[in-house]
Amino acid sequence: MTSYVYDFAEGNKDMADLLGGKGANLAEMTRLGLPVPAGFTVTSAACRQYLTTGRAPAELDRQIRLHLTSLERSCGRLLGQAADPLLLSVRSGARHSMPGMMETVLDIGLNDYAVLGLARSAGNERFAWDSYRRLVQMFGNTVMQVDGAVFEDALTRLKEQCQVADDTRLDTAELIRLVETYKDLIREHAGEAFPQDPAEQLRRAILAVFASWNADRARLYRRREHIPDDLGTAVTVQRMVFGNLGPDSGSGVAFTRDPATGRPGVYGDYLPNAQGEDVVSGTRNAVPLQELQRLDPHSYNRLLAHMRQLESHYRDLCDIEFTIERGVLWMLQTRVGKRTSQAAFAIAGQLAQEAVISTEEALERVDGEGLARLMFPRFDTSATSEVLARGTPASPGAAVGAAVFDSAEAVRRSADGEKVVLVRQETTPDDLPGMIAAEAVLTSRGGKTSHAAVVARGMGKVCVCGTGSITVNEAERAFSTAGATIREGTVISVDGSEGTVYRGAVPLVESEVMRSFETGRPHPGKDAAQVVTDVHRLLAQADATRRLEVRANADTPQDAARARRFGAQGIGLCRTEHMFLGDRRPLIETMILAHTDAEREAALAALLPLQRQDFIEILQAMDGFPVTIRLLDPPLHEFLPDRTELAVRAAQREARGQDTDPHDHELLRAVNRMRETNPMLGLRGVRLGLVVPGLVAMQVRAVAEAVVARIRADGDPQPEIMVPLVGAAQELTLVREEVERVWTHVTSAAGITVTCPVGTMIELPRAALTAGRIARNADFFSLGTNDLTQTTWGFSRDDVEAEFFSAYLDKNIFERSPFETIDREGVGRLIELAVAEGRESRPGLTVGVCGEHGGDPDSIHFFHRAGLDYISCSPFRVPVARLEAGRAAQRSSTGPQDG
Ligand code: PEP
Ligand code: MG
């Protein structure tokens, strides 16, 4: 029979798929002998069944009853009994942490009788009635679907009647009245009474937590974090302990290292006389954890011992939630903590140096996206800017945007292309869309562990929180400091590394990590120097591990030089079309408009020296490394002026009574003649080379003459010529003949014997399907995954992402855009086929990739496994690609395959 419920003592940390992160780690702490309030976990398998069929498994009720009975036995109390009742918390806990996105119900078991028993056992009537009103409110809202505002309004009215500013001032009698009001509201809005039966409360709360997996905010969070929608959540049911029983009680959050920088030490927040929710919501400002040493040294020392034990057990930064109930410390949660990218590199590096983890594990614990974040710019602190406020630096980075005061406004403005900073007193999970839309989040309340901080860090968003010196007036859409009022729309700058907020747009400077690549020298500065060292150490390890070579897509000497500084081992794609733009465009126009062979040849002859010089400089910048030069790819009309622009010019002249400009007239005729309904499927790529006489010859001559010049200058040029958009072997054969003819002609005239591999892009499904034949005449393949994705899906790459991809993502047709991450099922199969059949007909055929996917971490792991020789990406992504190629090699040699 399937077990849907596990006691904490029955699980362990490796069971997160079934028990969720929270359930698995509570089980682990229980096994380690740490003081964990007893409880059990309902599995995510039960949730999945509930979500797919609308019913919990038939067995579930019985299993919950059995586990509840044993929990009651171990606690020596019955759930909701009239005297000294056992009370339970019911919390969500999925495989991946989704902070605050799903529901929690606390104080399950309280009813009209148990509340009296709780008052007696706690010796505190007010506390008991406050707990009861919280349960009725939470249960009414979460389980019985009564709008939360209904309860909030009732509370506000009561506070007004009693003339108190906050609910801690309501006395017992007033809380008793409030409970009655809440119960009436539930009856009115839900059409049934608040259930008094504790077992029913428990059962319904568990189902409500299951259902909260599909709440809008949870779905949105998963989409952003690329968490699959079908995992479901586990639910942990645990004995309540109370941090709000007086000054000898409290709740806190602790980290075994600083999650912002990775530095070892004791970090965290503590809130005396409060429940854990109060710490996380940031509604009251917590004190630094060190304060607990003074308040309760015994608990503090025990906590530190548990933290040390957990960090050495998990061999990683742990974050911990704890509660002290009347001087007794309870551990409520632990997990391997979220951290900034800087901290990820620092912690992995330190732990490997301390031999706590292996160097392989260190590489596994960092990733390309984190490295990319470390390469972003930060503020230029030498610029004089007015400091508006300082708060807690909760998530590093630099961001500039217009201040906005609610989530909807952030979403609206950012959809219009405006950069915004979301400013709130504190954030709640309902602010998630605004946090995603904003460049940064600024709050006046809450510490490093507040919702705003945790969520922003998880997203890599800039965040400053707990900025007590500002007063946020969300209704007035402004915040004020001692000397200024900042209204909605005012541009501010937020430094999440320093915790500083500036007026206006502060200029940015490049990051130390970026500078270290650009100059080859780490920049001084304590943390900064360390992060540079950590990054380079792990990159060196990735380089030593990877099989994939990393090249860059570059078409200027400057980009080529940068790519080399960033560690590229060649150019995988030099797009020559960029060399035809700017002041050279008239030459291309002349070529297109040519009436005679002689005119066309003259135009091409004028282009030749310019192209040659481009290639000389690029080959020089990449001396000794391969440079893959692609023959002209885009449709020729892209080099002509816009049709409407020409038509308007002609109409204006006509209106002024002037004659048409003959050149414009001719251009317009050419544009009209060459107009295509689907230019991406039209006269472009190899097709151009086959129908425009002299074009291929001019480009090849330019490459060959550049090679001759480089050799004469004692260089080591390694050109490769690549033919785009081939769909049939015969196309490549014809172009290849032309390439070889010109090549031999130029090099033999110069008295130089140098070969130049000629290869092709594989970017059409037909090319992949006939790769065996194509390979007979190709020295290499380069996968053009941009076009291959476009043509495999039939998606116009320039249109669809903006047009309807968000609907496709919503409907789970895919989890990520196939233009960002390779679609393994479709495009991936074509790639595997092309690699296999290409190498079968030509053993040892070199295969690389030069589409955008070459810089995407997830796709890189696929390319490694598909047996590619190299990946090519933009120069700035080269370090990311090196790191991920190393991780991919390591993963496939040591561990289970990734998904
Ligand atoms: C590709 O199609 O993947 C490619 C690299 O070529 P382009 O993006 O220039 O079409
Ligand atoms: Mg292409």
XYZ file of N, CA and C in Angstrom, residues 321-489:
507
model
N 15.078 28.441 10.680
C 14.051 29.198 11.401
C 13.884 28.551 12.761
N 13.809 29.356 13.793
C 13.683 28.787 15.132
C 12.692 29.598 15.950
N 12.222 28.966 17.014
C 11.338 29.660 17.947
C 11.805 29.322 19.357
N 11.749 30.304 20.214
C 12.039 30.049 21.627
C 10.712 30.196 22.377
N 10.305 29.097 23.016
C 9.051 29.154 23.776
C 9.422 29.088 25.251
N 9.229 30.183 25.924
C 9.550 30.272 27.358
C 10.921 29.670 27.666
N 11.919 30.169 26.948
C 13.298 29.774 27.242
C 13.717 28.442 26.645
N 12.802 27.769 25.914
C 13.173 26.489 25.298
C 13.289 26.688 23.773
N 14.456 26.300 23.229
C 14.713 26.511 21.799
C 14.152 25.366 20.960
N 13.431 25.727 19.904
C 12.895 24.730 18.956
C 13.359 25.087 17.541
N 13.769 24.054 16.816
C 14.194 24.269 15.427
C 12.983 23.979 14.527
N 12.568 24.980 13.749
C 11.348 24.816 12.954
C 11.624 24.528 11.485
N 12.792 24.844 11.030
C 13.080 24.604 9.610
C 14.572 24.785 9.363
N 15.104 24.014 8.443
C 16.422 24.357 7.915
C 16.447 23.968 6.444
N 17.322 24.577 5.724
C 17.537 24.171 4.334
C 18.868 24.762 3.894
N 19.376 24.204 2.834
C 20.554 24.801 2.241
C 20.101 26.149 1.698
N 20.715 27.228 2.212
C 20.131 28.555 2.036
C 20.342 29.157 0.662
N 19.379 29.973 0.262
C 19.561 30.763 -0.962
C 20.659 31.784 -0.716
N 21.335 32.182 -1.756
C 22.454 33.100 -1.581
C 22.641 33.922 -2.851
N 23.390 34.977 -2.724
C 23.697 35.770 -3.915
C 24.757 35.032 -4.733
N 24.963 35.506 -5.949
C 25.972 34.866 -6.800
C 27.357 35.002 -6.189
N 27.599 36.189 -5.627
C 28.914 36.406 -5.005
C 29.132 35.395 -3.885
N 28.107 35.223 -3.057
C 28.229 34.279 -1.943
C 28.377 32.857 -2.466
N 27.716 32.522 -3.549
C 27.811 31.157 -4.085
C 29.259 30.842 -4.462
N 29.907 31.773 -5.160
C 31.303 31.538 -5.541
C 32.206 31.511 -4.308
N 31.942 32.430 -3.370
C 32.792 32.505 -2.186
C 32.669 31.233 -1.353
N 31.441 30.785 -1.136
C 31.242 29.626 -0.254
C 31.810 28.366 -0.907
N 31.524 28.182 -2.195
C 32.049 26.994 -2.880
C 33.579 26.991 -2.815
N 34.174 28.173 -3.072
C 35.634 28.263 -3.053
C 36.194 27.967 -1.666
N 35.584 28.595 -0.640
C 36.094 28.396 0.724
C 35.970 26.944 1.171
N 34.791 26.363 0.933
C 34.583 24.998 1.416
C 35.513 24.018 0.706
N 35.795 24.289 -0.573
C 36.715 23.400 -1.286
C 38.124 23.568 -0.724
N 38.476 24.798 -0.427
C 39.814 25.024 0.138
C 39.966 24.384 1.508
N 38.868 24.420 2.259
C 38.908 23.791 3.581
C 38.755 22.279 3.478
N 38.643 21.763 2.249
C 38.456 20.328 1.993
C 37.176 19.784 2.613
N 36.206 20.680 2.852
C 34.905 20.208 3.338
C 34.141 19.574 2.171
N 34.333 20.157 0.980
C 33.738 19.562 -0.221
C 34.854 19.368 -1.254
N 34.590 18.522 -2.229
C 35.601 18.287 -3.264
C 35.576 19.449 -4.270
N 36.609 19.540 -5.087
C 36.610 20.598 -6.090
C 35.489 20.357 -7.104
N 35.146 19.094 -7.331
C 34.033 18.794 -8.248
C 32.723 19.351 -7.678
N 32.531 19.135 -6.382
C 31.299 19.652 -5.780
C 31.259 21.170 -5.826
N 32.429 21.784 -5.660
C 32.473 23.243 -5.695
C 31.978 23.743 -7.052
N 32.412 23.073 -8.109
C 32.004 23.482 -9.450
C 30.500 23.260 -9.641
N 30.009 22.227 -9.029
C 28.568 21.918 -9.138
C 27.730 23.002 -8.455
N 28.299 23.663 -7.462
C 27.513 24.606 -6.659
C 27.469 26.031 -7.197
N 28.140 26.277 -8.281
C 28.027 27.609 -8.893
C 27.400 27.397 -10.259
N 26.986 28.474 -10.890
C 26.465 28.275 -12.243
C 26.659 29.509 -13.106
N 26.410 29.300 -14.376
C 26.673 30.334 -15.371
C 25.830 31.579 -15.153
N 24.557 31.393 -14.776
C 23.720 32.579 -14.593
C 24.263 33.438 -13.455
N 24.741 32.759 -12.404
C 25.319 33.491 -11.276
C 26.550 34.267 -11.727
N 27.372 33.628 -12.529
C 28.568 34.308 -13.026
C 28.159 35.512 -13.887
N 27.142 35.319 -14.717
C 26.693 36.432 -15.569
C 26.264 37.608 -14.693
N 25.597 37.316 -13.575
C 25.163 38.416 -12.690
C 26.355 39.162 -12.106
N 27.426 38.419 -11.820
C 28.607 39.075 -11.246
C 29.315 39.954 -12.269
N 28.941 39.798 -13.523
C 29.589 40.606 -14.557
C 28.804 41.893 -14.846
N 27.644 42.043 -14.183
C 26.857 43.261 -14.399
C 27.549 44.470 -13.786
N 27.249 45.666 -14.281
C 27.855 46.867 -13.707
C 27.346 47.194 -12.301
N 28.063 48.062 -11.597
C 27.590 48.596 -10.320
C 27.738 50.116 -10.355
N 27.267 50.794 -9.299
C 27.291 52.261 -9.341
C 28.701 52.819 -9.200
N 28.898 53.950 -9.833
C 30.152 54.679 -9.696
C 30.061 55.512 -8.417
N 30.738 55.060 -7.370
C 30.584 55.740 -6.088
C 31.335 57.072 -6.059
N 32.194 57.295 -7.072
C 32.894 58.581 -7.076
C 31.974 59.690 -7.597
N 30.877 59.297 -8.224
C 29.941 60.320 -8.723
C 29.228 60.942 -7.522
N 29.016 62.250 -7.585
C 28.329 62.876 -6.453
C 26.830 62.807 -6.696
N 26.180 62.055 -5.853
C 24.738 61.907 -5.990
C 24.129 62.089 -4.605
N 22.939 62.616 -4.587
C 22.285 62.867 -3.302
C 21.793 61.543 -2.714
N 22.319 61.215 -1.534
C 21.865 59.995 -0.860
C 20.520 60.294 -0.217
N 19.514 59.525 -0.585
C 18.194 59.741 -0.012
C 18.025 58.957 1.278
N 18.570 57.745 1.287
C 18.372 56.891 2.455
C 19.344 55.731 2.426
N 19.501 55.129 3.598
C 20.282 53.895 3.672
C 19.453 52.841 4.374
N 19.481 51.630 3.831
C 18.748 50.544 4.458
C 19.612 49.310 4.506
N 18.992 48.163 4.632
C 19.741 46.914 4.706
C 20.042 46.434 3.279
N 21.333 46.203 2.961
C 21.642 45.698 1.616
C 21.228 44.231 1.529
N 20.136 43.957 0.853
C 19.566 42.615 0.934
C 19.834 41.767 -0.303
N 20.021 42.405 -1.445
C 20.316 41.638 -2.666
C 21.124 42.556 -3.584
N 22.363 42.150 -3.915
C 23.303 43.106 -4.498
C 23.049 43.418 -5.968
N 23.726 44.479 -6.403
C 23.593 44.929 -7.781
C 23.188 46.390 -7.783
N 23.128 46.967 -8.958
C 22.803 48.384 -9.079
C 21.643 48.524 -10.045
N 20.661 49.319 -9.660
C 19.504 49.473 -10.548
C 18.990 50.895 -10.491
N 18.508 51.358 -11.625
C 17.964 52.713 -11.735
C 16.554 52.590 -12.302
N 15.624 53.364 -11.748
C 14.273 53.317 -12.305
C 13.382 54.336 -11.635
N 12.189 54.496 -12.199
C 11.215 55.419 -11.615
C 10.543 54.741 -10.424
N 10.405 55.489 -9.327
C 9.749 54.926 -8.146
C 8.276 54.677 -8.456
N 7.803 53.470 -8.124
C 6.363 53.186 -8.231
C 5.936 52.532 -6.920
N 4.639 52.619 -6.626
C 4.227 52.249 -5.280
C 3.281 51.061 -5.198
N 2.971 50.460 -6.320
C 2.287 49.167 -6.209
C 2.639 48.274 -7.394
N 2.304 47.009 -7.181
C 2.699 45.989 -8.134
C 2.088 46.263 -9.521
N 0.813 46.651 -9.548
C 0.139 46.842 -10.837
C 0.794 47.960 -11.644
N 1.168 49.039 -10.939
C 1.800 50.169 -11.623
C 3.175 49.745 -12.173
N 3.883 48.935 -11.380
C 5.197 48.456 -11.835
C 5.028 47.649 -13.118
N 4.025 46.806 -13.139
C 3.798 45.948 -14.309
C 3.398 46.808 -15.509
N 2.508 47.784 -15.242
C 2.009 48.617 -16.336
C 3.156 49.411 -16.981
N 3.938 50.084 -16.127
C 5.012 50.920 -16.686
C 6.076 50.077 -17.363
N 6.384 48.944 -16.767
C 7.473 48.174 -17.375
C 7.021 47.583 -18.710
N 5.722 47.295 -18.834
C 5.227 46.815 -20.133
C 5.377 47.898 -21.203
N 5.371 49.166 -20.747
C 5.581 50.275 -21.693
C 7.063 50.574 -21.912
N 7.906 49.736 -21.337
C 9.334 49.895 -21.578
C 10.054 50.767 -20.563
N 9.333 51.196 -19.512
C 9.982 52.058 -18.518
C 10.647 51.189 -17.439
N 11.801 51.618 -16.950
C 12.443 50.897 -15.859
C 11.888 51.450 -14.539
N 11.529 50.557 -13.626
C 10.902 51.027 -12.388
C 11.544 50.386 -11.162
N 11.394 51.093 -10.029
C 11.797 50.544 -8.730
C 10.519 50.439 -7.901
N 10.236 49.248 -7.408
C 9.020 49.055 -6.614
C 9.315 49.456 -5.165
N 8.590 50.449 -4.671
C 8.807 50.933 -3.302
C 7.576 50.563 -2.477
N 7.787 49.817 -1.393
C 6.671 49.376 -0.548
C 7.097 49.463 0.902
N 6.103 49.523 1.806
C 6.468 49.394 3.226
C 7.111 48.032 3.434
N 6.411 47.018 2.947
C 6.951 45.663 2.932
C 6.262 44.965 1.768
N 6.840 43.872 1.291
C 6.149 43.193 0.196
C 5.440 41.958 0.739
N 4.434 41.533 -0.004
C 3.763 40.272 0.302
C 3.824 39.457 -0.981
N 3.463 38.179 -0.901
C 3.497 37.385 -2.121
C 2.655 37.992 -3.253
N 1.655 38.815 -2.918
C 0.851 39.421 -3.984
C 1.636 40.454 -4.791
N 2.781 40.876 -4.268
C 3.592 41.849 -5.007
C 4.487 41.188 -6.049
N 4.404 39.883 -6.163
C 5.342 39.175 -7.032
C 5.375 39.708 -8.475
N 4.216 39.935 -9.123
C 4.309 40.435 -10.508
C 5.094 41.744 -10.579
N 4.884 42.625 -9.604
C 5.594 43.904 -9.587
C 7.080 43.717 -9.341
N 7.423 42.752 -8.499
C 8.842 42.509 -8.223
C 9.526 41.987 -9.483
N 8.812 41.166 -10.238
C 9.394 40.640 -11.470
C 9.591 41.780 -12.477
N 8.599 42.680 -12.526
C 8.664 43.762 -13.522
C 9.711 44.806 -13.150
N 9.987 44.958 -11.837
C 10.853 46.057 -11.391
C 12.329 45.709 -11.542
N 13.143 46.775 -11.593
C 14.598 46.587 -11.601
C 15.097 46.330 -10.190
N 14.387 46.924 -9.212
C 14.825 46.809 -7.826
C 13.611 46.934 -6.921
N 13.800 46.477 -5.682
C 12.735 46.573 -4.691
C 13.304 47.325 -3.491
N 12.535 48.298 -3.015
C 12.958 49.093 -1.856
C 11.836 49.036 -0.834
N 12.148 48.611 0.401
C 11.102 48.600 1.430
C 11.566 49.377 2.641
N 10.578 49.856 3.410
C 10.922 50.609 4.614
C 11.030 49.699 5.823
N 10.457 48.510 5.731
C 10.466 47.607 6.886
C 11.150 46.298 6.536
N 11.381 45.487 7.582
C 11.854 44.120 7.353
C 13.362 44.031 7.201
N 13.906 42.869 7.584
C 15.352 42.655 7.536
C 15.766 41.818 6.339
N 16.998 41.269 6.470
C 17.558 40.476 5.379
C 16.753 39.221 5.085
N 15.863 38.894 6.023
C 15.092 37.671 5.833
C 13.634 37.976 5.548
N 13.320 39.246 5.318
C 11.932 39.590 5.002
C 11.568 39.010 3.642
N 10.286 39.001 3.358
C 9.807 38.460 2.078
C 10.524 39.139 0.909
N 10.583 40.479 0.973
C 11.196 41.227 -0.121
C 12.632 40.733 -0.355
N 13.383 40.575 0.731
C 14.793 40.212 0.614
C 14.962 38.804 0.064
N 14.196 37.882 0.595
C 14.357 36.483 0.206
C 13.977 36.296 -1.266
N 12.843 36.892 -1.637
C 12.378 36.702 -3.015
C 13.318 37.411 -3.993
N 13.735 38.617 -3.645
C 14.621 39.360 -4.550
C 15.944 38.608 -4.737
N 16.495 38.104 -3.648
C 17.763 37.364 -3.780
C 17.592 36.156 -4.683
N 16.457 35.468 -4.489
C 16.203 34.292 -5.315
C 16.147 34.646 -6.794
N 15.640 35.850 -7.095
C 15.494 36.249 -8.498
C 16.725 36.958 -9.031
N 17.695 37.223 -8.161
C 18.839 38.018 -8.604
C 18.464 39.474 -8.831
N 17.416 39.928 -8.127
C 16.977 41.336 -8.258
C 17.622 42.175 -7.173
N 17.891 43.419 -7.476
C 18.444 44.331 -6.479
C 17.388 44.593 -5.394
N 17.826 44.587 -4.117
C 16.858 44.879 -3.054
C 17.531 45.581 -1.884
N 16.907 46.649 -1.427
C 17.286 47.289 -0.167
C 16.034 47.263 0.702
N 16.157 46.731 1.915
C 14.958 46.651 2.749
C 15.241 47.313 4.105
N 14.224 47.325 4.946
C 14.379 47.880 6.292
C 14.923 49.299 6.283
N 14.506 50.102 5.313
C 15.023 51.471 5.217
C 14.176 52.356 6.126
N 14.484 52.283 7.418
C 13.630 52.922 8.424
C 13.534 54.431 8.290
N 14.509 55.043 7.608
C 14.483 56.507 7.530
C 13.520 57.019 6.470
N 12.884 56.122 5.722
C 11.875 56.611 4.782
C 10.482 56.218 5.272
N 9.528 57.046 4.951
C 8.145 56.719 5.257
C 7.443 56.532 3.922
N 6.931 55.323 3.726
C 6.285 55.036 2.445
C 4.790 55.268 2.607
N 4.268 56.138 1.771
C 2.834 56.375 1.803
C 2.246 55.857 0.493
N 1.811 54.589 0.580
C 1.388 53.937 -0.654
C 0.145 54.603 -1.247
N -0.739 55.093 -0.362
C -1.974 55.728 -0.858
C -1.648 57.025 -1.601
N -0.706 57.784 -1.066
C -0.334 59.065 -1.703
C 0.667 58.879 -2.834
N 1.144 57.668 -2.999
C 2.116 57.317 -4.030
C 3.369 58.191 -3.916
N 3.962 58.110 -2.724
C 5.184 58.888 -2.470
C 5.901 58.268 -1.278
N 7.190 58.539 -1.179
C 7.866 58.255 0.091
C 8.629 59.489 0.508
N 8.784 59.618 1.841
C 9.470 60.816 2.300
C 10.659 60.443 3.155
N 11.661 61.302 3.105
C 12.831 61.165 3.956
C 12.812 62.400 4.854
N 13.856 62.573 5.680
C 13.859 63.735 6.576
C 13.696 65.034 5.786
N 14.302 65.082 4.587
C 14.280 66.372 3.901
C 13.576 66.403 2.551
N 13.050 65.287 2.100
C 12.513 65.287 0.731
C 11.299 64.375 0.612
N 10.492 64.681 -0.371
C 9.382 63.786 -0.706
C 9.580 63.337 -2.149
N 9.575 62.035 -2.346
C 9.807 61.480 -3.677
C 8.473 60.936 -4.183
N 8.002 61.537 -5.261
C 6.697 61.132 -5.777
C 6.846 60.063 -6.853
N 5.724 59.426 -7.154
C 5.750 58.373 -8.165
C 6.304 58.919 -9.489
N 7.170 58.135 -10.111
C 7.722 58.539 -11.397
C 9.106 59.166 -11.272
